[in-house]
mmCIF file of C-alpha atoms in Angstrom:
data_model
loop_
_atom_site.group_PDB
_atom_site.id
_atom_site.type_symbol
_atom_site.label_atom_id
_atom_site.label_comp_id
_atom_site.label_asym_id
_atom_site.label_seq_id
_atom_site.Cartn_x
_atom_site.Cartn_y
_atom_site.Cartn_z
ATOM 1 C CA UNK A 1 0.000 0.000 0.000
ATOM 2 C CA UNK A 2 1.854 3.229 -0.831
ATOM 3 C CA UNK A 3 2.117 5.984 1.077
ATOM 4 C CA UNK A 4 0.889 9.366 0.262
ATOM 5 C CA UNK A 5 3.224 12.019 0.827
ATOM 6 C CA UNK A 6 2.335 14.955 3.513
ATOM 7 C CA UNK A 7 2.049 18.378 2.222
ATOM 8 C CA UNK A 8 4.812 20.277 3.554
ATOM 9 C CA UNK A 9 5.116 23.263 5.232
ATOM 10 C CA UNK A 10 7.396 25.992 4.415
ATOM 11 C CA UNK A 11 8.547 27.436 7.989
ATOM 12 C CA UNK A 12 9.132 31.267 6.550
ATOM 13 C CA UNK A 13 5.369 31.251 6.255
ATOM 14 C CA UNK A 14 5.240 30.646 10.310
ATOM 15 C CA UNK A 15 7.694 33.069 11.059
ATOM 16 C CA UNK A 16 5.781 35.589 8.551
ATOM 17 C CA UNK A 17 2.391 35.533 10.067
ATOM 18 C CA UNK A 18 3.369 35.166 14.047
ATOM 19 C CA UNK A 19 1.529 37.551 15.929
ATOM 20 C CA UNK A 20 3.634 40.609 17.734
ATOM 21 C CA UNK A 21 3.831 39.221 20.857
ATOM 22 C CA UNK A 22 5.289 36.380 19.959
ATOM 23 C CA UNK A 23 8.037 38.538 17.070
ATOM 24 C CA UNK A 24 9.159 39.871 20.792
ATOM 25 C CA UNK A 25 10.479 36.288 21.674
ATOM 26 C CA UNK A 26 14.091 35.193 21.024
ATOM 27 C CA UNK A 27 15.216 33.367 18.106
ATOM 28 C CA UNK A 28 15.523 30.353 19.776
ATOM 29 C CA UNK A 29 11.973 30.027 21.255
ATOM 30 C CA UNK A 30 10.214 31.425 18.134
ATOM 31 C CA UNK A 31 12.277 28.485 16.141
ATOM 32 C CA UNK A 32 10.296 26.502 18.882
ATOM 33 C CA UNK A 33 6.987 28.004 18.659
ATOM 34 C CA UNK A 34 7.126 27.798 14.431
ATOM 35 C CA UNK A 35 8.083 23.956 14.962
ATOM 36 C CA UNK A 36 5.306 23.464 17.720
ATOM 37 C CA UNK A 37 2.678 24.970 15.174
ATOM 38 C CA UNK A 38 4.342 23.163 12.142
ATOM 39 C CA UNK A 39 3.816 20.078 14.003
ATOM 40 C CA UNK A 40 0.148 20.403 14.919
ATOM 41 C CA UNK A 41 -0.533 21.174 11.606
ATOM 42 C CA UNK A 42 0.888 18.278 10.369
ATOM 43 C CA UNK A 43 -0.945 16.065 12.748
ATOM 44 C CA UNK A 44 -4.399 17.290 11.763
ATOM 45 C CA UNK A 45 -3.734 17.219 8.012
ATOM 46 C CA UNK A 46 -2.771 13.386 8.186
ATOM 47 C CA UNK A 47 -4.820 12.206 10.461
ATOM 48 C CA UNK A 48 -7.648 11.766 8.123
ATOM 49 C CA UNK A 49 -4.913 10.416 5.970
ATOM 50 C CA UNK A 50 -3.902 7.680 8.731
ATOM 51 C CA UNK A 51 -7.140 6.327 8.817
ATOM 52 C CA UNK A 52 -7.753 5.625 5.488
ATOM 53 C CA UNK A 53 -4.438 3.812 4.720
ATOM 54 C CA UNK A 54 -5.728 1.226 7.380
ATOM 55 C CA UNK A 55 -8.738 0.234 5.080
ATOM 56 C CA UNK A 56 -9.300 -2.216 2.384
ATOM 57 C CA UNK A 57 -8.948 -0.818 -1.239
ATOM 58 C CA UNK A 58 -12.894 -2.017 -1.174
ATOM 59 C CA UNK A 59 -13.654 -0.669 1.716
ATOM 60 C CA UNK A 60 -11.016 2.656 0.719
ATOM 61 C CA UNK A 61 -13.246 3.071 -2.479
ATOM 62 C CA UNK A 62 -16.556 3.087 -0.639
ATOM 63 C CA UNK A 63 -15.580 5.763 2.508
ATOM 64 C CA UNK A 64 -14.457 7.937 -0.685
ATOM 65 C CA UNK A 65 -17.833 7.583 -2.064
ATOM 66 C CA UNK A 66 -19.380 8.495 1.299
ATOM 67 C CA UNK A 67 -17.022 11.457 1.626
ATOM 68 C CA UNK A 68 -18.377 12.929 -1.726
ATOM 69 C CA UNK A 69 -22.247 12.416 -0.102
ATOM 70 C CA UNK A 70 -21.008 14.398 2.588
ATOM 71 C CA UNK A 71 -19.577 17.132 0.096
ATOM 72 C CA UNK A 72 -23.233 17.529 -1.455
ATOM 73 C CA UNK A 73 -24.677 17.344 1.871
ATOM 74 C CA UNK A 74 -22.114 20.308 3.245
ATOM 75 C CA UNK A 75 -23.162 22.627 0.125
ATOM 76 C CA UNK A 76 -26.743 22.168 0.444
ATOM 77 C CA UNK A 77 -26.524 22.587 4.072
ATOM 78 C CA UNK A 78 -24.438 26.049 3.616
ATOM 79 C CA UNK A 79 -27.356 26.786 1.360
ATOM 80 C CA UNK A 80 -29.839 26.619 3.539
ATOM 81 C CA UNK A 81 -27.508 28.229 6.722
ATOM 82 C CA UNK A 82 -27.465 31.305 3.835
ATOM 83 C CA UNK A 83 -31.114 31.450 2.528
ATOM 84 C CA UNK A 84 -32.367 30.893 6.209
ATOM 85 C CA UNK A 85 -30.115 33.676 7.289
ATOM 86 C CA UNK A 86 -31.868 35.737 4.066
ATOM 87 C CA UNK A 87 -35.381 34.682 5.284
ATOM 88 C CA UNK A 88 -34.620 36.010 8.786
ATOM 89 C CA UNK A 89 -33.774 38.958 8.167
ATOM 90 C CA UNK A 90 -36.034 39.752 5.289
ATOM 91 C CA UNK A 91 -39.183 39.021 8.323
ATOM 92 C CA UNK A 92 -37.282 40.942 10.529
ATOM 93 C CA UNK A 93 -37.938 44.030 8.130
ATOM 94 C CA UNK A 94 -41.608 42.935 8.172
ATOM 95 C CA UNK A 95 -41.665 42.641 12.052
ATOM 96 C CA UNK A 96 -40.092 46.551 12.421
ATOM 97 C CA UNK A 97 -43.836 48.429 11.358
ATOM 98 C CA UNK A 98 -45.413 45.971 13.569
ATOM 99 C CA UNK A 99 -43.514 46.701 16.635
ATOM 100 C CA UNK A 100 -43.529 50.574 16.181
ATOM 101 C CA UNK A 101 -47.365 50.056 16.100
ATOM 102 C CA UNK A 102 -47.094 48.070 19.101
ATOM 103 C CA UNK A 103 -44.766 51.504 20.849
ATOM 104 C CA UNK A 104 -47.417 54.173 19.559
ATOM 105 C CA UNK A 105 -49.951 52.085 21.328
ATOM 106 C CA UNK A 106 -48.475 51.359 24.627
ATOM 107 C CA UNK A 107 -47.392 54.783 24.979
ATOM 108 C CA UNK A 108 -50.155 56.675 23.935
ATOM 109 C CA UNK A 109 -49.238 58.024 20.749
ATOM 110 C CA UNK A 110 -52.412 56.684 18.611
ATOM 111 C CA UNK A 111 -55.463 55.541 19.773
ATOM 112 C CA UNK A 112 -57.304 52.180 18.822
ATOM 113 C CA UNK A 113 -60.572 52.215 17.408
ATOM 114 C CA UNK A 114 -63.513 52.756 19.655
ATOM 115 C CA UNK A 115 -61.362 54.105 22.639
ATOM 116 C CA UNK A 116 -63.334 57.865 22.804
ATOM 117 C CA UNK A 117 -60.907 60.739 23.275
ATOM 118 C CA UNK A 118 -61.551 61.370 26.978
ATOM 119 C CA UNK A 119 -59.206 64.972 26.729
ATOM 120 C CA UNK A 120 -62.109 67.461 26.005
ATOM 121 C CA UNK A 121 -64.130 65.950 28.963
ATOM 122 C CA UNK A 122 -61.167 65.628 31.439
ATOM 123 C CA UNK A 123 -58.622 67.611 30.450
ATOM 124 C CA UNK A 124 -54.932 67.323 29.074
ATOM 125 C CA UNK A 125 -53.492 66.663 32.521
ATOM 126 C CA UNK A 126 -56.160 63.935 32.971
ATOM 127 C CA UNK A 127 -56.006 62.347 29.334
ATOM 128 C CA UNK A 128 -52.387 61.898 29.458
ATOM 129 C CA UNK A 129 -52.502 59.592 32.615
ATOM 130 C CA UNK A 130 -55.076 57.322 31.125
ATOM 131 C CA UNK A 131 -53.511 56.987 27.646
ATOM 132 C CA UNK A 132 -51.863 53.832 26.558
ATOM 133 C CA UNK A 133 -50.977 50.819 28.703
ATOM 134 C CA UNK A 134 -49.477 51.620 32.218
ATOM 135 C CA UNK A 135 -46.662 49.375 32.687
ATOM 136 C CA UNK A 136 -46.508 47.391 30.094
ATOM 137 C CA UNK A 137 -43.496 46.683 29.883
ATOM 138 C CA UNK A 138 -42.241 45.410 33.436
ATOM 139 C CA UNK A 139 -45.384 43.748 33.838
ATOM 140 C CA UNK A 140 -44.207 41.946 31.022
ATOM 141 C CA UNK A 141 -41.067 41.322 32.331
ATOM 142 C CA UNK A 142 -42.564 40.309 35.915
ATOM 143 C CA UNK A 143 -44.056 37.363 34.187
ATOM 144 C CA UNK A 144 -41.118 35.889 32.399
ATOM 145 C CA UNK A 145 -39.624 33.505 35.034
ATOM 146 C CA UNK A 146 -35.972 34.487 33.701
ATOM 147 C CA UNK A 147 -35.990 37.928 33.962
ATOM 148 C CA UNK A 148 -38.469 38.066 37.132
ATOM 149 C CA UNK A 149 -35.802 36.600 39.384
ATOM 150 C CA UNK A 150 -33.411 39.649 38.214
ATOM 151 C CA UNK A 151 -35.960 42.399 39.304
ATOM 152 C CA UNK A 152 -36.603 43.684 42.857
ATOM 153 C CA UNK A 153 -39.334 45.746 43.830
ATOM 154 C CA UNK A 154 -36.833 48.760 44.040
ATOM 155 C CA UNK A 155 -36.552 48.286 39.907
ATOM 156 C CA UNK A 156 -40.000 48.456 39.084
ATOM 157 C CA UNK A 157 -40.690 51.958 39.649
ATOM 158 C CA UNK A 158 -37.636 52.760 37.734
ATOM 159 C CA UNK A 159 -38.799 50.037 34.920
ATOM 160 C CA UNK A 160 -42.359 51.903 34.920
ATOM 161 C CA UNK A 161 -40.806 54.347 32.918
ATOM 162 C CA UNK A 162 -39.949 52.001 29.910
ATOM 163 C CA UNK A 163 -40.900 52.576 26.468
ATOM 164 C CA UNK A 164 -39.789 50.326 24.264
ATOM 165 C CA UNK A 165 -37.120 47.101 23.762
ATOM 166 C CA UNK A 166 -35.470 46.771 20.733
ATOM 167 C CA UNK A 167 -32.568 44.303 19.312
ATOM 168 C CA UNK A 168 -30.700 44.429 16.311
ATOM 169 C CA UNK A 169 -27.723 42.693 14.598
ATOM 170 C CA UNK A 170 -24.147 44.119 14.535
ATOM 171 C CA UNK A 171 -22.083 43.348 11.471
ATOM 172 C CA UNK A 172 -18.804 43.091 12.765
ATOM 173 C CA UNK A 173 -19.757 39.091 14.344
ATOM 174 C CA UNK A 174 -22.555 36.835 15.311
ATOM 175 C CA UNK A 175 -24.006 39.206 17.888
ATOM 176 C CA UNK A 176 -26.802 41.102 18.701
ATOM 177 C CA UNK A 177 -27.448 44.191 20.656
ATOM 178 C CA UNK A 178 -30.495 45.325 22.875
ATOM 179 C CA UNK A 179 -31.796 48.871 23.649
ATOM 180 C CA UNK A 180 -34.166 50.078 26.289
ATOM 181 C CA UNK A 181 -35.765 53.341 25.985
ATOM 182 C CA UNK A 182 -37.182 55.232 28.585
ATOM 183 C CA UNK A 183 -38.870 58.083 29.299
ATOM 184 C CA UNK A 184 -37.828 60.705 31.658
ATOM 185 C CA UNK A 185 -37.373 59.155 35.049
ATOM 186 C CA UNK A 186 -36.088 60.904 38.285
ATOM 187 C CA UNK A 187 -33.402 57.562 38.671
ATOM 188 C CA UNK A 188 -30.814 58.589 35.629
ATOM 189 C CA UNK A 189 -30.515 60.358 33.048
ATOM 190 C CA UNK A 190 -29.775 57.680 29.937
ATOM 191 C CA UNK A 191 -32.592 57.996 27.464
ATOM 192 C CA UNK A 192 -30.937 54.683 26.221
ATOM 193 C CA UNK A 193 -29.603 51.923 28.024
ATOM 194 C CA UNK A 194 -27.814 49.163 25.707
ATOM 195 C CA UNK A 195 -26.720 46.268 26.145
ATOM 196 C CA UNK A 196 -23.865 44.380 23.036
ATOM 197 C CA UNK A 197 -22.979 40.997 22.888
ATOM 198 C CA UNK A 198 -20.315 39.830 20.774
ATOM 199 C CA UNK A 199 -19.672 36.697 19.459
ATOM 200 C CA UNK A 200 -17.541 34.179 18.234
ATOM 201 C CA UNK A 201 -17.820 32.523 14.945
ATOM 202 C CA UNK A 202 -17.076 28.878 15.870
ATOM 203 C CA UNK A 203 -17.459 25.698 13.362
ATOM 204 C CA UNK A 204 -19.907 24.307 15.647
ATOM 205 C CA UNK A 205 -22.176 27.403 16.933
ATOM 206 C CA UNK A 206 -21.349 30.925 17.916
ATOM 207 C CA UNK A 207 -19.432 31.420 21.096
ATOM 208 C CA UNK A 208 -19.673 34.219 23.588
ATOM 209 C CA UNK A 209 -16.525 36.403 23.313
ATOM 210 C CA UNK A 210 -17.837 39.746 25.344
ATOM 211 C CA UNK A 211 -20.554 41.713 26.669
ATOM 212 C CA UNK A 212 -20.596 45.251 26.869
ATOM 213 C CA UNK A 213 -23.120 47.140 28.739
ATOM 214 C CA UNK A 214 -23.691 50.984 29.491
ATOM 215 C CA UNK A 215 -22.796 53.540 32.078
ATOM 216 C CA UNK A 216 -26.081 54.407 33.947
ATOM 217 C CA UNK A 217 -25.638 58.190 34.795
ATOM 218 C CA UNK A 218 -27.385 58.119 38.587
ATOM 219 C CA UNK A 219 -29.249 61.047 40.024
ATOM 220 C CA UNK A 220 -27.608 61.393 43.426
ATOM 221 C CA UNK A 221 -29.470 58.711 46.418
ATOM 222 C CA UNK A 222 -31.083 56.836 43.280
ATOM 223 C CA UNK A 223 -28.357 54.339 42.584
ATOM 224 C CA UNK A 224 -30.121 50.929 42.594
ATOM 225 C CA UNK A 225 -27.196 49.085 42.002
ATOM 226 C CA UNK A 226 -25.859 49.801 45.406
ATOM 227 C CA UNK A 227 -27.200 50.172 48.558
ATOM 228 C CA UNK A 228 -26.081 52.837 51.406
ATOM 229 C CA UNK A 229 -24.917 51.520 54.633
ATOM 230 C CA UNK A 230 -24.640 53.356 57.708
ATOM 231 C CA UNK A 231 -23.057 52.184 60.524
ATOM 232 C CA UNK A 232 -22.629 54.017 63.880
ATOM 233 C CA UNK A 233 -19.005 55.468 65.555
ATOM 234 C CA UNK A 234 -17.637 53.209 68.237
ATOM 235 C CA UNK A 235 -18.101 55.106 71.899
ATOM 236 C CA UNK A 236 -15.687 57.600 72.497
ATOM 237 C CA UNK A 237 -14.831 58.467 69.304
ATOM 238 C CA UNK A 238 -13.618 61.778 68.226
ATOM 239 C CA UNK A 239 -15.812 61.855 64.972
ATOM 240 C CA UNK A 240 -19.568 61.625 66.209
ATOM 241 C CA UNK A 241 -20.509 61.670 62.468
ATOM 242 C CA UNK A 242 -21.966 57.686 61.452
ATOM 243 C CA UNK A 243 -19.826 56.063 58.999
ATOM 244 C CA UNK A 244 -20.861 55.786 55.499
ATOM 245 C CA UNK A 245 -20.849 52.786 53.114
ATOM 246 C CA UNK A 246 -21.706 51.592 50.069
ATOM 247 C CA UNK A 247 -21.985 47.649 48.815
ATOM 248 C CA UNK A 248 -23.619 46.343 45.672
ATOM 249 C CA UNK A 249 -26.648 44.931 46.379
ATOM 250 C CA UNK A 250 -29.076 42.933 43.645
ATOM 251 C CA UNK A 251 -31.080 44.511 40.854
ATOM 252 C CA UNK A 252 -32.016 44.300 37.039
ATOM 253 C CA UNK A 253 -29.958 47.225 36.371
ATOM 254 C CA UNK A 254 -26.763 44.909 37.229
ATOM 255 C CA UNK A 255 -27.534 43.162 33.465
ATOM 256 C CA UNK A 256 -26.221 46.897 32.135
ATOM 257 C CA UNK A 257 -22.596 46.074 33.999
ATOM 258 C CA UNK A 258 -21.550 42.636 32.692
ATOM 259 C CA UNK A 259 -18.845 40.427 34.067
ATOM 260 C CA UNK A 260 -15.432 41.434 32.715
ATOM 261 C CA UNK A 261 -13.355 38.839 30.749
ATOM 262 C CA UNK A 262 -9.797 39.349 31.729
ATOM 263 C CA UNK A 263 -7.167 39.892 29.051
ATOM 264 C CA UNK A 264 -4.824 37.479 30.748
ATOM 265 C CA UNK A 265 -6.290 34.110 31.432
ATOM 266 C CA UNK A 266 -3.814 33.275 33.880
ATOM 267 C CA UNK A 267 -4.560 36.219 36.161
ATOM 268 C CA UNK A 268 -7.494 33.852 37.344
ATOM 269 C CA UNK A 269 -7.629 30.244 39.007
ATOM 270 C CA UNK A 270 -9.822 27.148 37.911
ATOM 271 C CA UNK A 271 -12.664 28.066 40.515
ATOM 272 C CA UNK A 272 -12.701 31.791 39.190
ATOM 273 C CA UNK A 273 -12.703 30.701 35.741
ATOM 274 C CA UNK A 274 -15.412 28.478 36.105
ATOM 275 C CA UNK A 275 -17.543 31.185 38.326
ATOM 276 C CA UNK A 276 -16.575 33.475 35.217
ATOM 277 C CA UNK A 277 -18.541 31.374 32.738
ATOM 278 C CA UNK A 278 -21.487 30.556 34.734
ATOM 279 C CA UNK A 279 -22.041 34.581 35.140
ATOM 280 C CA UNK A 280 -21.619 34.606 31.300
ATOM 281 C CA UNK A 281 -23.389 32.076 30.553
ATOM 282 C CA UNK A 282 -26.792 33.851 32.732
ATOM 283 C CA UNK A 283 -25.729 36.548 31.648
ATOM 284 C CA UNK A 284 -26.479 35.391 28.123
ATOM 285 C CA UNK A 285 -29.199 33.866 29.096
ATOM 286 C CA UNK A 286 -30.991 37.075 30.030
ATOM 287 C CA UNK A 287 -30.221 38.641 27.051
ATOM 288 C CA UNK A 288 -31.003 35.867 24.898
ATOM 289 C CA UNK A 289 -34.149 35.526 26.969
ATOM 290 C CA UNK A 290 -35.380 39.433 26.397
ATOM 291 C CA UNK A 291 -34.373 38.886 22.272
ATOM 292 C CA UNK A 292 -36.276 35.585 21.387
ATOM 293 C CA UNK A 293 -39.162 35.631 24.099
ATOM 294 C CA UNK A 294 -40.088 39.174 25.227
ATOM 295 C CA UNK A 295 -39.614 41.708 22.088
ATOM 296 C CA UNK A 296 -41.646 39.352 19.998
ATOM 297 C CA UNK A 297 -44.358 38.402 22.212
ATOM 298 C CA UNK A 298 -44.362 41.286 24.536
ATOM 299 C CA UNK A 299 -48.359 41.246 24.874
ATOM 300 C CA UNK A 300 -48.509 37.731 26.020
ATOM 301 C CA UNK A 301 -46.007 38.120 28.664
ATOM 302 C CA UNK A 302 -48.293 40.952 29.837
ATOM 303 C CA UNK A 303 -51.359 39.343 29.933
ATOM 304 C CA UNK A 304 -49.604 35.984 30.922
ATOM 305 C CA UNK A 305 -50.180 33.814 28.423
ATOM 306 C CA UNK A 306 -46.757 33.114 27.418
ATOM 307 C CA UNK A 307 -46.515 32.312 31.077
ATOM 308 C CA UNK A 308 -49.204 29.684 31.081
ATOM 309 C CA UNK A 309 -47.793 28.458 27.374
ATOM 310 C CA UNK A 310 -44.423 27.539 29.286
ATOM 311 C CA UNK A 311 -46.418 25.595 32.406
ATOM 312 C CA UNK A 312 -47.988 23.635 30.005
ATOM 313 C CA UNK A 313 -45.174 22.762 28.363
ATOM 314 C CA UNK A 314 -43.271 22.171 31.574
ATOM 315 C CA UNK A 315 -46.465 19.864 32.647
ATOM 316 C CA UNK A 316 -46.317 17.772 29.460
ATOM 317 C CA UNK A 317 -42.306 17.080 30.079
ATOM 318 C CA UNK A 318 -43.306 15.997 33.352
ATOM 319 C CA UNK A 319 -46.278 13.832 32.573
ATOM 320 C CA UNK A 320 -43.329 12.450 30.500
ATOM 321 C CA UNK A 321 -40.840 12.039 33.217
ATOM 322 C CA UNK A 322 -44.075 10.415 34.555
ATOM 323 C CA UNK A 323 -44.421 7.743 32.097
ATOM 324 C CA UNK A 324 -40.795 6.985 31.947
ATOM 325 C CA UNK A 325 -41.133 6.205 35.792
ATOM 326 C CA UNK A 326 -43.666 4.029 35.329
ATOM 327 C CA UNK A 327 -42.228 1.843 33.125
ATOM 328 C CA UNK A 328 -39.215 1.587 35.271
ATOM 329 C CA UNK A 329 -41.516 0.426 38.062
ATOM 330 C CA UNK A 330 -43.682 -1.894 35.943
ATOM 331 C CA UNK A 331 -40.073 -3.616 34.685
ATOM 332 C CA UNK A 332 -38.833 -3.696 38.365
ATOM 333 C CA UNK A 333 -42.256 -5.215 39.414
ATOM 334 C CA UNK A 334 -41.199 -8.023 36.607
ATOM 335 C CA UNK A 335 -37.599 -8.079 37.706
ATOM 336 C CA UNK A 336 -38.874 -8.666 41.723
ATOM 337 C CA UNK A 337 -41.601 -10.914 39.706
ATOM 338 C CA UNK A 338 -38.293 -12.470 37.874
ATOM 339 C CA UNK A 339 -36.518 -12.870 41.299
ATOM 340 C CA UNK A 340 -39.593 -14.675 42.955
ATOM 341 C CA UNK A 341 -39.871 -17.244 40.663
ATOM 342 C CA UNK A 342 -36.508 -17.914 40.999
ATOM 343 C CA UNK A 343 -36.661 -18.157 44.417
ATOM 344 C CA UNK A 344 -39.442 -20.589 43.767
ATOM 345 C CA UNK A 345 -37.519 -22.707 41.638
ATOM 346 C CA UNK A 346 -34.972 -22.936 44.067
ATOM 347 C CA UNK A 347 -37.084 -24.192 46.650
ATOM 348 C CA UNK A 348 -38.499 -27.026 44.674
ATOM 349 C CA UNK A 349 -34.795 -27.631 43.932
ATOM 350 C CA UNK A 350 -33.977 -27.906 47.935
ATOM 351 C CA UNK A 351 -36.939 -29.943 48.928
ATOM 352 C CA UNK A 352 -37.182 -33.798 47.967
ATOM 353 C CA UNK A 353 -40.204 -34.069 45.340
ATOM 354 C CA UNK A 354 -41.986 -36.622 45.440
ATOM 355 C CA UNK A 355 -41.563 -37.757 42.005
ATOM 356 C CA UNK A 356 -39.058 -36.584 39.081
ATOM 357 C CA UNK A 357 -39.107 -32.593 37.908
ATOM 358 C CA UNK A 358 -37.380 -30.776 35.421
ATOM 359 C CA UNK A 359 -36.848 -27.044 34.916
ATOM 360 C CA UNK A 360 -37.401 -26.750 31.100
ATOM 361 C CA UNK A 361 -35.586 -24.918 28.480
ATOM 362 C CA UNK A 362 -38.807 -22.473 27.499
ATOM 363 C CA UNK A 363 -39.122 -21.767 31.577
ATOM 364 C CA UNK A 364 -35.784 -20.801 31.768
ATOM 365 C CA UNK A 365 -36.229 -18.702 28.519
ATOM 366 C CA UNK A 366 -39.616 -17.307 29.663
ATOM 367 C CA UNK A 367 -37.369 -15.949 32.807
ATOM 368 C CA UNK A 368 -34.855 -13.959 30.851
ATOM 369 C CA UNK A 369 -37.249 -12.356 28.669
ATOM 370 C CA UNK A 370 -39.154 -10.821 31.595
ATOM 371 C CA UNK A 371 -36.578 -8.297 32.257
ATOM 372 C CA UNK A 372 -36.159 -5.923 29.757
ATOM 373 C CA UNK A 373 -32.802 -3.938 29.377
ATOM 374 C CA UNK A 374 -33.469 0.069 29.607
ATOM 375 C CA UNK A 375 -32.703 0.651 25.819
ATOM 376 C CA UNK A 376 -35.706 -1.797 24.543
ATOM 377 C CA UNK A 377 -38.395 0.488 26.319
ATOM 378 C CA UNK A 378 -41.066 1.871 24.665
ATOM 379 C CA UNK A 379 -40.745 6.093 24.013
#
């Protein structure tokens, strides 16, 4: 069987395209570094390689036809990665009139039909506080289970003065970036809070590189991201004056200060990495939450029917979990069944019978059938 040769790998093109930090090293460990890389390379390009001389030219022939399957299969799936892509966006356009309807109405701006116009009768002052739908959007946000947990009562009456959520792509990776408009609000002074994720363009799926959030500009004693701690002077003291203290304390506003990814991984042990990712990872999980569940069905988080949507769907997986159970009684019911008779049959083994018995092939049979293994139950 011959061997194929390798392609090789010319080192200048190493030394040509190391990054700066590593054109600072000396000549002696960037020869190392270019033959470390030169090495891995080679590994991965004949690995495939490996395998294959190990077959059968039979068996060679086939895998090569299954390789070109695969080919057709990886450009029709690109395809359809690139026209789904296309259809997204082209519905996202479509979505953009529907949701500024969805602002003039929940802020007052238009009027449905057969709503009267209740301003000649009452007046401005007493118009303007009926028009449009009072907190609609942390009452939407209350309902979500997600972003519930994240909001105390302190952030509703900040939240109150919502207007709108919107999310949009950004063209430099994967990500996505969310805005929150509000109103004027004696908390801070943003008109726009945003919130960017960027991404990672992986083979597999996108990865979470960064989040950025925004500065929130507090009026002074509305800061509720932090909570004011007073504590008393010790007796005697020269200063009679309390001591003053601040500590972070829990609220929604935190999602608008994201966890910082250090430039220098080792500046951080295992434990800290790994609290590091599962901050990310909620994080992400709020955002995500807020893009694919809130923006586009903001009215049925309001009302709560998204909320009863998910409890059904959480009472189906359990009325699944359910039937799973059962049949891992009803087979240990036949596996105690199974031991019983066995039991049995030793008995008639230990006492004398009174004339000649035998334990057949079929019984014996019959016994090992009864207990099904976990992978041959019924779905």
């Amino acid at each position: 069987m011959s061997n194929p040769k390798k392609e090789s790998f010319d080192m200048s093109d190493f030394d040509s395209s190391l990054p700066a930090a590593a054109a600072a090293l000396s000549a002696e460990d960037r020869a190392g570094l270019v033959n470390a890389l030169k090495d891995k390379l080679q590994d991965l390009a004949g690995h495939h390689t490996d395998v294959m001389e190990t077959l059968s030219p039979e068996v060679r022939k086939r895998v090569e036809a299954l390789k070109e399957i695969q080919s057709q299969h990886d450009e029709l799936e690109a395809m359809f990665l690139e026209e789904r892509a296309a259809l997204a966006a082209k519905y996202q356009k479509q979505y953009e009139p529907l949701y500024t309807k969805r602002f003039e109405i929940v802020n007052g701006i238009v009027e449905v039909e057969g709503v009267t116009d209740v301003s000649v009768e009452q007046g401005e002052d007493k118009a303007n506080e009926g028009k449009g739908v009072p907190d609609f959007w942390v009452t939407a946000m209350r309902t979500n289970e997600i972003l519930s947990e994240e909001i105390t009562d302190r952030d509703e009456e900040a939240l109150k003065y919502l207007k709108d959520i919107k999310w949009c792509k950004i063209d430099s990776s994967k990500g996505f970036k969310l805005e929150f408009f509000f109103d004027t609000n004696p908390f801070f002074k943003n008109s726009v809070l945003t919130k960017t994720y960027h991404m990672i363009d992986d083979d597999d799926e996108p990865i979470l590189e960064k989040a950025i959030g925004t500065q929130i500009e507090w009026y002074p004693g509305k800061c509720l991201t932090q909570k004011v701690l007073k504590k008393k002077p010790k007796k005697g003291a020269k200063n009679a004056k309390p001591i003053i203290k601040t500590e972070k304390c829990e609220s929604f506003f935190n999602f608008f200060s994201p966890p910082e990814v250090p430039d220098d991984d080792a500046d951080i042990d295992e434990d800290e990495a790994e609290e590091l990712q599962n901050l990310m990872e909620q994080d992400y999980d709020i955002g995500s939450t807020i893009r694919d569940k809130l923006i586009p069905h903001a009215v049925s988080w309001y009302t709560g029917e998204a909320a009863e949507g998910n409890e059904l769907d959480m009472v189906d997986d359990e009325d699944d979990d359910e039937d799973d159970d059962d049949e891992e009684d009803e087979d240990e019911d036949e596996d105690e069944n199974d031991d019983d008779d066995d039991e049995d049959e030793e008995e008639v083994k230990n006492k004398k019978p009174s004339g000649p018995k035998k334990i057949t092939r079929a019984q014996v049979a019959g016994g090992q059938e009864g207990e099904r293994p976990p992978e041959c139950k019924q779905q």
